[in-house]
CSV table of C-alpha atoms in Angstrom, one decimal:
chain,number,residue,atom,x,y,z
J,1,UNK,CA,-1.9,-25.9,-8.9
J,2,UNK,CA,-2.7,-23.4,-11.5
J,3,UNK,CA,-4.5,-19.9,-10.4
J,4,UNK,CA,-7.6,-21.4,-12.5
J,5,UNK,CA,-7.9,-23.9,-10.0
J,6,UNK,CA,-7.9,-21.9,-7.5
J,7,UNK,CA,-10.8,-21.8,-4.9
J,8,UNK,CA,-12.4,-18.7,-5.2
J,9,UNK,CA,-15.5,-16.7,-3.6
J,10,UNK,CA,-18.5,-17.9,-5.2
J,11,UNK,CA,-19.5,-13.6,-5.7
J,12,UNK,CA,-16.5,-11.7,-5.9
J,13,UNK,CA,-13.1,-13.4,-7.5
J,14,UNK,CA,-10.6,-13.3,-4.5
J,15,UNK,CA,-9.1,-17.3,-4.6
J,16,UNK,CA,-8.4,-19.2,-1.2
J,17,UNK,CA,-4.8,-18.2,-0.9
J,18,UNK,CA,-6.0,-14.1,-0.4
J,19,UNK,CA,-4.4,-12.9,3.1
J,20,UNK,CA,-7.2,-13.3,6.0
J,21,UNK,CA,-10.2,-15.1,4.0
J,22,UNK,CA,-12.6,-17.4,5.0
J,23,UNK,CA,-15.7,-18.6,2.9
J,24,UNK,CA,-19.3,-19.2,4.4
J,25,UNK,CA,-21.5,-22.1,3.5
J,26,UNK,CA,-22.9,-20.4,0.2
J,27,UNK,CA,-18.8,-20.0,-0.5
J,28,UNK,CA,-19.4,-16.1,0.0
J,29,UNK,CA,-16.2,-14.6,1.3
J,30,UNK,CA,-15.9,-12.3,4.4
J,31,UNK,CA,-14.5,-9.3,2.5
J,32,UNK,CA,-17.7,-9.6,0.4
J,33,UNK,CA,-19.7,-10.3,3.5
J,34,UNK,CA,-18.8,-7.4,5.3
J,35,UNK,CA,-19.6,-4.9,2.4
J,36,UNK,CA,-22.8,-6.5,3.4
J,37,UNK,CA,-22.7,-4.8,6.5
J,38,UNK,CA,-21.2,-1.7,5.0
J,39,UNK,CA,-24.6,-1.2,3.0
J,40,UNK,CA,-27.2,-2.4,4.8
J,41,UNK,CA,-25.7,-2.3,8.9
J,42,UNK,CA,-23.9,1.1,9.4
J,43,UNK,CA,-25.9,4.2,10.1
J,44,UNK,CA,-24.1,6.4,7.4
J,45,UNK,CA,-26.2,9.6,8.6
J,46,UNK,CA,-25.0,8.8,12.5
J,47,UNK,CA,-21.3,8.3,11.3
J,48,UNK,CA,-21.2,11.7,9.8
J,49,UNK,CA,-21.9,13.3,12.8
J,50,UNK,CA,-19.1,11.8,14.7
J,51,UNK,CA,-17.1,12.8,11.6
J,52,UNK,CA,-18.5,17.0,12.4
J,53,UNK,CA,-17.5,16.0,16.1
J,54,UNK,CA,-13.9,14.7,15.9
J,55,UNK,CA,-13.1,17.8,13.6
J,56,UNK,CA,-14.4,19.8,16.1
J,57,UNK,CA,-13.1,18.7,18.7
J,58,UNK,CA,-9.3,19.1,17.1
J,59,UNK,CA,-9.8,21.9,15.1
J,60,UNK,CA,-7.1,23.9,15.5
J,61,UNK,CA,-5.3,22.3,18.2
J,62,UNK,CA,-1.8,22.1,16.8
J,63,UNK,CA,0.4,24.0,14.1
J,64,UNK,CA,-2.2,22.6,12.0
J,65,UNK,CA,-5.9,21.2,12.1
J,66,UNK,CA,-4.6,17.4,10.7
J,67,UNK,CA,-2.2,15.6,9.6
J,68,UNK,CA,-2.9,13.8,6.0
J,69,UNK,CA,-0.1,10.9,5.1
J,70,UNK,CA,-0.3,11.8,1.2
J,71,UNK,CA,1.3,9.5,-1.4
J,72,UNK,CA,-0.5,11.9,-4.2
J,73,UNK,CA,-3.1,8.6,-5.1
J,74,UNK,CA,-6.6,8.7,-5.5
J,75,UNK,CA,-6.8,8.2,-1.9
J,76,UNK,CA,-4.8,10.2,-0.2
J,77,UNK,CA,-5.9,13.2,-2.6
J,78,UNK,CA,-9.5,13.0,-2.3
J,79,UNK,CA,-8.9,12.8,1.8
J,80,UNK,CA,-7.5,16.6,1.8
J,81,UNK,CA,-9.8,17.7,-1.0
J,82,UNK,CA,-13.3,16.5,1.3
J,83,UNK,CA,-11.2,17.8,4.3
J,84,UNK,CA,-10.5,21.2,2.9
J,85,UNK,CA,-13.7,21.3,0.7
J,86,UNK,CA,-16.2,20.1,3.6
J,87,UNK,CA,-14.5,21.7,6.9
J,88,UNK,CA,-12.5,24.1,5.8
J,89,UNK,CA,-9.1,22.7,7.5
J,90,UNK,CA,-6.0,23.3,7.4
J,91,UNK,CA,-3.9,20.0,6.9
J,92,UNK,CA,-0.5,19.3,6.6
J,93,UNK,CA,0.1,17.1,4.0
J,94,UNK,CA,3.4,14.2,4.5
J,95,UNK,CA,4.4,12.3,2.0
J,96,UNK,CA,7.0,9.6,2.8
J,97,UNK,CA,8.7,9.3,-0.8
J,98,UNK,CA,9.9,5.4,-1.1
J,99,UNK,CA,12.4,6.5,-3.7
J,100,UNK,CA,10.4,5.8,-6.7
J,101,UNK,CA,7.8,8.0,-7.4
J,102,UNK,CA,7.1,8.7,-10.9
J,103,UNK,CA,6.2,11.8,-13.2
J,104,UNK,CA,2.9,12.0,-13.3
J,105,UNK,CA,2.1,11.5,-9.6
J,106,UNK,CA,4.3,14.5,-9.2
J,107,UNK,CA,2.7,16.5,-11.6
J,108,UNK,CA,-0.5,15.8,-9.7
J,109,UNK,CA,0.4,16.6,-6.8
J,110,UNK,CA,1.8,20.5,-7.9
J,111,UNK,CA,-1.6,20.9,-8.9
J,112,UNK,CA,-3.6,19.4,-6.1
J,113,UNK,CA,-1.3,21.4,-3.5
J,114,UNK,CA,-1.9,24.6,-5.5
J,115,UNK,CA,-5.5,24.3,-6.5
J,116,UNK,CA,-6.2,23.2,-2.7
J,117,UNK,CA,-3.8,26.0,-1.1
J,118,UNK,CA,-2.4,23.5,1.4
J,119,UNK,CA,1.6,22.8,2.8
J,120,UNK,CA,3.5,19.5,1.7
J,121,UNK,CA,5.8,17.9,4.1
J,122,UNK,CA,8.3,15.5,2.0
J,123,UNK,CA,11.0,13.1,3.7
J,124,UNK,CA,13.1,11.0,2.1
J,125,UNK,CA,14.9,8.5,3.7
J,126,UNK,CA,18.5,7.1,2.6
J,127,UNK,CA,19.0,5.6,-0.4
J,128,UNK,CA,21.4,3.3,0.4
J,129,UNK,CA,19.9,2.1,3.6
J,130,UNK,CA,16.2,1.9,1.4
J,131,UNK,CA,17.9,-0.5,-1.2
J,132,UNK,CA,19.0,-3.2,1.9
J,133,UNK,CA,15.3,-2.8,3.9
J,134,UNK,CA,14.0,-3.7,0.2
J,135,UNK,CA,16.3,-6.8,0.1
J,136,UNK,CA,16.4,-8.1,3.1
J,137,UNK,CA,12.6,-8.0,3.5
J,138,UNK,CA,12.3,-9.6,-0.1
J,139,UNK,CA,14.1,-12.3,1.6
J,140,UNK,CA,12.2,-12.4,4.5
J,141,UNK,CA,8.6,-12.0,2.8
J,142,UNK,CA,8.3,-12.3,0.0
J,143,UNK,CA,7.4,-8.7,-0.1
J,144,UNK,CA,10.0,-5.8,-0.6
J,145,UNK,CA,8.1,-3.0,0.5
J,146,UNK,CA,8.8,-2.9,4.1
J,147,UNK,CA,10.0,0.5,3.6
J,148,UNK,CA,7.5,2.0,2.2
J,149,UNK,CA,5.0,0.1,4.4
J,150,UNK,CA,6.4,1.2,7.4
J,151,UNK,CA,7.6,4.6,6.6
J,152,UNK,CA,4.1,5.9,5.1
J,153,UNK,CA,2.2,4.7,8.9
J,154,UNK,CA,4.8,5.4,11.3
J,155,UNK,CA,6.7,8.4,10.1
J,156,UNK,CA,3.2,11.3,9.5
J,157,UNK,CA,3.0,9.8,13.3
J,158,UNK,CA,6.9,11.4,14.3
J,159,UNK,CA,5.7,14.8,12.2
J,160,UNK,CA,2.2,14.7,13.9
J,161,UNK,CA,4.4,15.2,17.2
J,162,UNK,CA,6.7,17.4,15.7
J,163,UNK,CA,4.1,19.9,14.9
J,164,UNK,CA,1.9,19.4,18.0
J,165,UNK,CA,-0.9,18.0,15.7
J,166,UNK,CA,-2.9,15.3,17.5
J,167,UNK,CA,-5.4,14.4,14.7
J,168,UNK,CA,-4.2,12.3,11.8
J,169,UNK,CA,-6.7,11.3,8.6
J,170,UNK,CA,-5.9,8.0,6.4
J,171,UNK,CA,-7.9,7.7,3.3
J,172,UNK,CA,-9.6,4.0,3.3
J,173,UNK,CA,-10.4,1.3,5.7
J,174,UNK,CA,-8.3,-1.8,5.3
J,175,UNK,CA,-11.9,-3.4,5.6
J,176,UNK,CA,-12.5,-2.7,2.2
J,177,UNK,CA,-9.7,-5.4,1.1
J,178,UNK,CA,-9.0,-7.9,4.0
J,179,UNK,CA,-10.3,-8.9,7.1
J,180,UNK,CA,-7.8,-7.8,9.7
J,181,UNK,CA,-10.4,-5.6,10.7
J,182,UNK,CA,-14.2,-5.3,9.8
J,183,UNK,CA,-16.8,-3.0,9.0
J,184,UNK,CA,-18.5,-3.7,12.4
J,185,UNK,CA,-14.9,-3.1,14.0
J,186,UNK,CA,-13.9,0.4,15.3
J,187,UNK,CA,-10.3,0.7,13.2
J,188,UNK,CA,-7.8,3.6,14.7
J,189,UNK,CA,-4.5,3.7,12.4
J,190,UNK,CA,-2.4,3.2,15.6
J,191,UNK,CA,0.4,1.3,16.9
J,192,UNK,CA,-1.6,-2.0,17.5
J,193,UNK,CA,-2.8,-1.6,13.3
J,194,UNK,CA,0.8,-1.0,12.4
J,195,UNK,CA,1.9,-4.2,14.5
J,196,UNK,CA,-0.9,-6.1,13.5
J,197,UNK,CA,-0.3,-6.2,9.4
J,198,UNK,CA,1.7,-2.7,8.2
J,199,UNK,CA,5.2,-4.0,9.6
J,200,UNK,CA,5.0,-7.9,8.3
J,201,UNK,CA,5.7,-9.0,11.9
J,202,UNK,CA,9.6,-7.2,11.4
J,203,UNK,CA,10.3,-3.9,13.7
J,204,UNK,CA,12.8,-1.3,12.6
J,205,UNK,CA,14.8,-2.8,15.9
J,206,UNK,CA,14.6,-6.7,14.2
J,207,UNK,CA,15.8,-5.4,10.8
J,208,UNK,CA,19.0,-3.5,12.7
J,209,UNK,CA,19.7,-6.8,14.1
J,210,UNK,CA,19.1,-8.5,10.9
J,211,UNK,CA,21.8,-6.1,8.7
J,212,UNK,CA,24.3,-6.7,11.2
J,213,UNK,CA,25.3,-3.3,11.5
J,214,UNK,CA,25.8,-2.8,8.0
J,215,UNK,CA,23.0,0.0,8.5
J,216,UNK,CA,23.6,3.3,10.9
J,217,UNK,CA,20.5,2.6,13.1
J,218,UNK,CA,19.7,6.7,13.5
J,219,UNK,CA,18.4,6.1,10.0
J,220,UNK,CA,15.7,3.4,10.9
J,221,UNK,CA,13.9,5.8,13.0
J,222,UNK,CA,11.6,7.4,10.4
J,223,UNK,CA,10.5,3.3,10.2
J,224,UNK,CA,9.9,3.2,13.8
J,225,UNK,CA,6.6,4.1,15.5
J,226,UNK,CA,6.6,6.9,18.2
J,227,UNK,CA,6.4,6.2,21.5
J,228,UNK,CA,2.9,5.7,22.9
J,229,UNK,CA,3.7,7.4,25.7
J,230,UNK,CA,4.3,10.7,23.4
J,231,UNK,CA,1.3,9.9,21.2
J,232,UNK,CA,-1.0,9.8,24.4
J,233,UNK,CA,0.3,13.3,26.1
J,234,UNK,CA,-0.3,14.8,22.5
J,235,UNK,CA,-3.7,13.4,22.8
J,236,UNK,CA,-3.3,12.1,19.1
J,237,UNK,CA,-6.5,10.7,17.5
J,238,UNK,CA,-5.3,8.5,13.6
J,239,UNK,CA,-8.3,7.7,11.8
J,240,UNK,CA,-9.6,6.2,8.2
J,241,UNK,CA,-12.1,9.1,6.6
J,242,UNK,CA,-13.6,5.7,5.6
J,243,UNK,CA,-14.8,4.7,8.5
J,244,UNK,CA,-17.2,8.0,8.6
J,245,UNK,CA,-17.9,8.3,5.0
J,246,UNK,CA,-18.8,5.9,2.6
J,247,UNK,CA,-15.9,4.7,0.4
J,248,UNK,CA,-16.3,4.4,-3.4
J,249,UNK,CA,-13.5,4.8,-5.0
J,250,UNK,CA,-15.1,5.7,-8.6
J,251,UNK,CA,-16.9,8.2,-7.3
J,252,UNK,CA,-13.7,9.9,-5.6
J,253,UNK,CA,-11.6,9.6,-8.4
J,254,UNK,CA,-14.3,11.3,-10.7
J,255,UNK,CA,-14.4,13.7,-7.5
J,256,UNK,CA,-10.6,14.2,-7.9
J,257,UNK,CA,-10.3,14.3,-11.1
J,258,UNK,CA,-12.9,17.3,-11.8
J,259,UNK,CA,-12.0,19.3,-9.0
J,260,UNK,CA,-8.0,19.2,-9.2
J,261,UNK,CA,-7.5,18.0,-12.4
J,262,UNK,CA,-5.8,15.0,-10.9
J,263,UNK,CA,-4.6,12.5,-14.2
J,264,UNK,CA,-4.3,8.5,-13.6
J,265,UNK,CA,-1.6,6.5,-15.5
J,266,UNK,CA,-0.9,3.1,-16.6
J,267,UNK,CA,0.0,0.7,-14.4
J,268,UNK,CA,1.8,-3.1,-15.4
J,269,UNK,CA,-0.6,-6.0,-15.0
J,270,UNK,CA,-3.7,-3.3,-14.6
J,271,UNK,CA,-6.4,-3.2,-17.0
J,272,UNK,CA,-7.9,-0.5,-19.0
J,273,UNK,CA,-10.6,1.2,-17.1
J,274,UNK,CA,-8.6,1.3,-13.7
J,275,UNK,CA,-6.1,3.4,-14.5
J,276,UNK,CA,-6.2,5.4,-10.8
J,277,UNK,CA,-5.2,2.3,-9.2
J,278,UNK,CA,-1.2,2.3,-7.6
J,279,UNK,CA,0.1,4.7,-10.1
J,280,UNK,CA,2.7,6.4,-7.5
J,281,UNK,CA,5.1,3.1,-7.6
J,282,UNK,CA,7.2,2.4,-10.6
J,283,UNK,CA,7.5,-1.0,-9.3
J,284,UNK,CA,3.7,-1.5,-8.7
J,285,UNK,CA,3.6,-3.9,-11.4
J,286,UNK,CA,6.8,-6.1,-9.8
J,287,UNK,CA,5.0,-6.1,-6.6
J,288,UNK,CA,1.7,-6.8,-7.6
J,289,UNK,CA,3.8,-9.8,-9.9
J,290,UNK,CA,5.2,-11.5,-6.8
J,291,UNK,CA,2.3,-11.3,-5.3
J,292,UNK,CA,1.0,-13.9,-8.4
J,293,UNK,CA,3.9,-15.9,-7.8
J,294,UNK,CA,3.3,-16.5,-4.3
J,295,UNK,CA,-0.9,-16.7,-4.0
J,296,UNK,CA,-1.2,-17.2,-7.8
J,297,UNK,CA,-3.6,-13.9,-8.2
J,298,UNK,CA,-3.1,-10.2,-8.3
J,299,UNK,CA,-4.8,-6.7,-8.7
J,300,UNK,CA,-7.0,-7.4,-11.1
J,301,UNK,CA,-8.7,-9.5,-8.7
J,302,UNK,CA,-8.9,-7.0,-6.2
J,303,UNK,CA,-10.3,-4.3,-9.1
J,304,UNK,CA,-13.2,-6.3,-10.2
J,305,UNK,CA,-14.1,-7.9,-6.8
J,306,UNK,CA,-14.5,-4.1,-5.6
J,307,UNK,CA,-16.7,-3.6,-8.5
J,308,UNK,CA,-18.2,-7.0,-8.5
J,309,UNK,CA,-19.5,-5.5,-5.1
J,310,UNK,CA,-20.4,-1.9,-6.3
J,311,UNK,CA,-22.7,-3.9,-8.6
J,312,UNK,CA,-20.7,-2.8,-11.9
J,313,UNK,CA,-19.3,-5.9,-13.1
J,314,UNK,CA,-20.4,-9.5,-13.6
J,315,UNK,CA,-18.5,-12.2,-11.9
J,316,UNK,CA,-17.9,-13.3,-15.4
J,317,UNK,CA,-16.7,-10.7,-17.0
J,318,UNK,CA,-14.3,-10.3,-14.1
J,319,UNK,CA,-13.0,-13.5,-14.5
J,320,UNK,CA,-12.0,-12.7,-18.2
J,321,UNK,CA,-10.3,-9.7,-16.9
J,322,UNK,CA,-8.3,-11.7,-14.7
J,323,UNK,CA,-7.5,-14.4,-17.0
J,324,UNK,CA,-6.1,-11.9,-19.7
J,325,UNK,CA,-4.1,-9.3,-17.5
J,326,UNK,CA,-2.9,-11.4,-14.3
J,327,UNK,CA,0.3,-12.8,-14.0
J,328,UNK,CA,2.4,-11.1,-17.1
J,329,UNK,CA,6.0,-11.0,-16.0
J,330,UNK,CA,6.6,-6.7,-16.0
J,331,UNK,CA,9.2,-5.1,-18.3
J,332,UNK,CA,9.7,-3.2,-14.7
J,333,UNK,CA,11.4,-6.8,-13.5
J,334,UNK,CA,14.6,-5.8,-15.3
J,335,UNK,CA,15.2,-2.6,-13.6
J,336,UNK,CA,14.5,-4.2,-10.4
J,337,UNK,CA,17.0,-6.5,-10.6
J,338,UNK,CA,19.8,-3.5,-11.2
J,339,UNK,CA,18.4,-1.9,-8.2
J,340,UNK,CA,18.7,-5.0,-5.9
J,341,UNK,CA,22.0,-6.1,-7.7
J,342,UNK,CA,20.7,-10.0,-8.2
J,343,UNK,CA,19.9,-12.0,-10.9
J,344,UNK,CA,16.2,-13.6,-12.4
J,345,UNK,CA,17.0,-16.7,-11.0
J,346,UNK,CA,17.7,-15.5,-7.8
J,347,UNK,CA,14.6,-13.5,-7.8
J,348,UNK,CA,12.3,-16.2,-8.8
J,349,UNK,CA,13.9,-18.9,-5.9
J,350,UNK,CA,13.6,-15.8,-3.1
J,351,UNK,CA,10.1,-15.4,-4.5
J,352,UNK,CA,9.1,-19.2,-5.1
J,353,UNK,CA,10.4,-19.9,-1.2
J,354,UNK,CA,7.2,-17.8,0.5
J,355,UNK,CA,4.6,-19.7,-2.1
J,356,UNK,CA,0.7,-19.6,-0.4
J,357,UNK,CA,0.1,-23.3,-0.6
J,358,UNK,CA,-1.8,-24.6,-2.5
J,359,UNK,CA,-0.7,-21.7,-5.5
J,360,UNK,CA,2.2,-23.4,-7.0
J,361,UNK,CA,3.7,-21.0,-9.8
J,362,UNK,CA,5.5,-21.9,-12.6
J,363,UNK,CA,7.9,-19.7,-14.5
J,364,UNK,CA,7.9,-21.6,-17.5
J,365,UNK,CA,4.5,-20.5,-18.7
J,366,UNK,CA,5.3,-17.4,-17.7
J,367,UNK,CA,4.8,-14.5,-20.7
J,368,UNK,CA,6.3,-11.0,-20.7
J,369,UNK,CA,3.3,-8.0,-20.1
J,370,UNK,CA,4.2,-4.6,-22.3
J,371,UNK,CA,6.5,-1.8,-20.3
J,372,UNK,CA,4.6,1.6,-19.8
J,373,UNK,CA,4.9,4.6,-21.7
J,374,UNK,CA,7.2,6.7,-19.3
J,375,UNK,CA,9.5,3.2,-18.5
J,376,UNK,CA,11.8,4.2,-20.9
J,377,UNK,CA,12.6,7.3,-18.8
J,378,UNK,CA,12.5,5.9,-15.1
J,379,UNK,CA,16.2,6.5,-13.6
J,380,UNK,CA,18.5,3.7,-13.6
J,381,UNK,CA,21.9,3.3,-11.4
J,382,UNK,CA,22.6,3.3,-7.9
J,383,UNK,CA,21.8,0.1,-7.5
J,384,UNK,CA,23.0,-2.4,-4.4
J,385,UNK,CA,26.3,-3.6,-5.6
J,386,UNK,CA,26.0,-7.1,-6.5
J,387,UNK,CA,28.6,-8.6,-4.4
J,388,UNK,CA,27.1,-6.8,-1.6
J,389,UNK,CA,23.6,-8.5,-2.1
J,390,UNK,CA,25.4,-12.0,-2.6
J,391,UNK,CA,26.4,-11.4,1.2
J,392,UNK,CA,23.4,-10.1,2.3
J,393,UNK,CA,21.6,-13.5,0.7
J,394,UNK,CA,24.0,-15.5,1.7
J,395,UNK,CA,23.6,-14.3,5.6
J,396,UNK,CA,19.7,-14.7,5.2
J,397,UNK,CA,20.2,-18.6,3.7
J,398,UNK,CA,22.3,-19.2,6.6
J,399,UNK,CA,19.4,-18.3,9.4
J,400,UNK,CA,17.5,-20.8,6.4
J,401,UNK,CA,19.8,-23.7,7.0
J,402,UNK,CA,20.7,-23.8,3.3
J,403,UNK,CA,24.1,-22.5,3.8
J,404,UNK,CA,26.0,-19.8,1.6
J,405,UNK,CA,25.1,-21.4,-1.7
């Protein structure tokens, strides 16, 4: 089956195979139905107020007011600006660095820290044991951003304790993309979230056991969440700012982009017109490319549904977008395949194995999207030594039944 014939939302353009949908009788899908609820359902003016309260209520309890898990996105950046801007607070920002950050997001991020006068908390975890998480949950998923996933929730949790710090802000609701929880729901960015969709269904504990001891298991703790038992005597509240406040994403970036003089960047398989979307990943664009492989869509998709929604784009036009910029195989691909030490066709048979039936890719039609300005300059070496990822594979097609081939 081709991504054209797809079923998709009769409104927005997410197809059949997106995680968590469902389509009502007018073939209106739930993401679009509860932006619905967003608009017309939530007392904005009443959320606000519990916004004032919570801040209140935490302000200054700890080392600092909050703790703000910052990547140096659009998100995560306009959190601490309306934080600092609208309460006056003191956060600590944490940023989790996944090992591939890129230029601009740090030049962003010099400016936003100076411009807001706030601290940055960075951690980064070890290289060599990132490169085998990546792997080995490729293998597993389909997906090789464990890491990152789980890192980014759990490890602001470890520094919230650290620093005596009970309140913790994310930026946006996962309601705005999926359904794991809605609009209606009360969402805390807690342990039952993280277990729910962050972690893929694989704990820090399961991927120990899964590397065989080829990992020291002191360096999967920034991957584990805290104890609850710690969380709970802190008194720790985690919460979306998007659950208070409602979420545009324009808007904010133009916010951003005014007040700090944040810069977005180009992103593989993104069109022009987006360009705040993902830019902290240099492998953005191979991610968001398995992701076409195995549901036979990507982020363009997601781009226009969000402004399908926002009333700034035709369904149309949106499909045209997503017909001209989804599914280009990234110049990024090549220097992914250094850093995991395997080769295309490896990569393609991991990636084909987790296919969202009834997507069906095929490679063959397949066409090569242009590399971004800075690829040229993105670090290459210290990669996972091939042989060493052979043995990795060949341990996960054992638990497969398709022996060591």
């Amino acid at each position: 089956m081709s991504p054209a014939t797809l079923r998709r939302c009769t409104r927005c353009v997410l197809p059949e195979t997106h995680e968590t949908i469902t389509f009502d009788g007018e073939g209106v899908c739930n993401i679009c139905r509860q932006q619905e609820f967003k608009r017309e359902a939530i007392d904005w003016t009443q959320r606000k107020s519990d916004l004032d309260a919570i801040v209140e209520a935490y302000r200054g309890k700890g080392d600092y007011d909050c703790i703000v898990p910052f990547s140096g996105g659009k998100d995560s950046t306009f959190t601490a600006l309306y934080l600092v801007r609208e309460y006056g607070l003191k956060p600590l920002l944490v940023r989790f660095d996944h090992g591939f950050l890129r230029e601009r997001l740090h030049e962003n991020t010099l400016r936003v820290i100076r411009r807001l006068g706030v601290d940055l908390h960075v951690f980064t975890p070890n290289w060599k044991t990132t490169l085998k998480l990546m792997l080995q949950s490729f293998l597993e998923k389909g997906d090789f951003c464990w890491h990152c996933h789980t890192g980014i929730f759990a490890y602001p949790m470890w520094v919230a304790l650290h620093h005596k710090t009970p309140l913790i802000f994310w930026g946006e609701p996962s309601s705005e993309y999926t359904a794991y929880f809605g609009y209606d729901q009360s969402e805390e960015v807690d342990e039952k979230r993280f277990n729910r969709f962050v972690n893929l269904g694989i704990t820090a504990q399961d991927m120990f056991i899964r590397l065989q001891g080829n990992v020291d298991e002191r360096d999967l703790k920034p991957y584990t969440y805290p104890p609850l038992r710690e969380l709970r005597a802190l008194g720790y509240r985690s919460v979306c700012l998007g659950s208070y406040i409602p979420w545009d994403v324009k808007r904010q970036t133009a916010l951003i982009q005014e007040q700090l003089g944040w810069q977005g960047d180009q992103v593989e398989g993104v069109p022009p017109g987006y360009e705040y979307e993902k830019i902290e990943c240099m492998f953005q664009g191979v991610r968001d490319y398995i992701k076409h492989i195995k549901r036979g869509y990507s982020r363009t998709s997601h781009l226009t549904s969000l402004d399908i929604r926002n009333g700034r784009l035709d369904r149309e036009a949106a499909m045209g977008m997503v017909e001209r910029h989804e599914g280009l195989r990234p110049r990024s691909l090549e220097l992914f395949l250094e850093y995991m030490g395997i080769t295309l066709e490896e990569f393609l048979d991991i990636a084909m194995r987790h296919s969202i039936s009834p997507y069906r890719h095929d490679p063959a039609r397949d066409v090569a999207g242009p590399p971004t300005h800075d690829f040229p300059a993105w670090p290459r070496g210290d990669g996972l030594d091939p042989e060493q990822a052979r043995a990795q594979i060949g341990r996960w097609r054992e638990t497969q039944g398709g022996g060591k081939g």
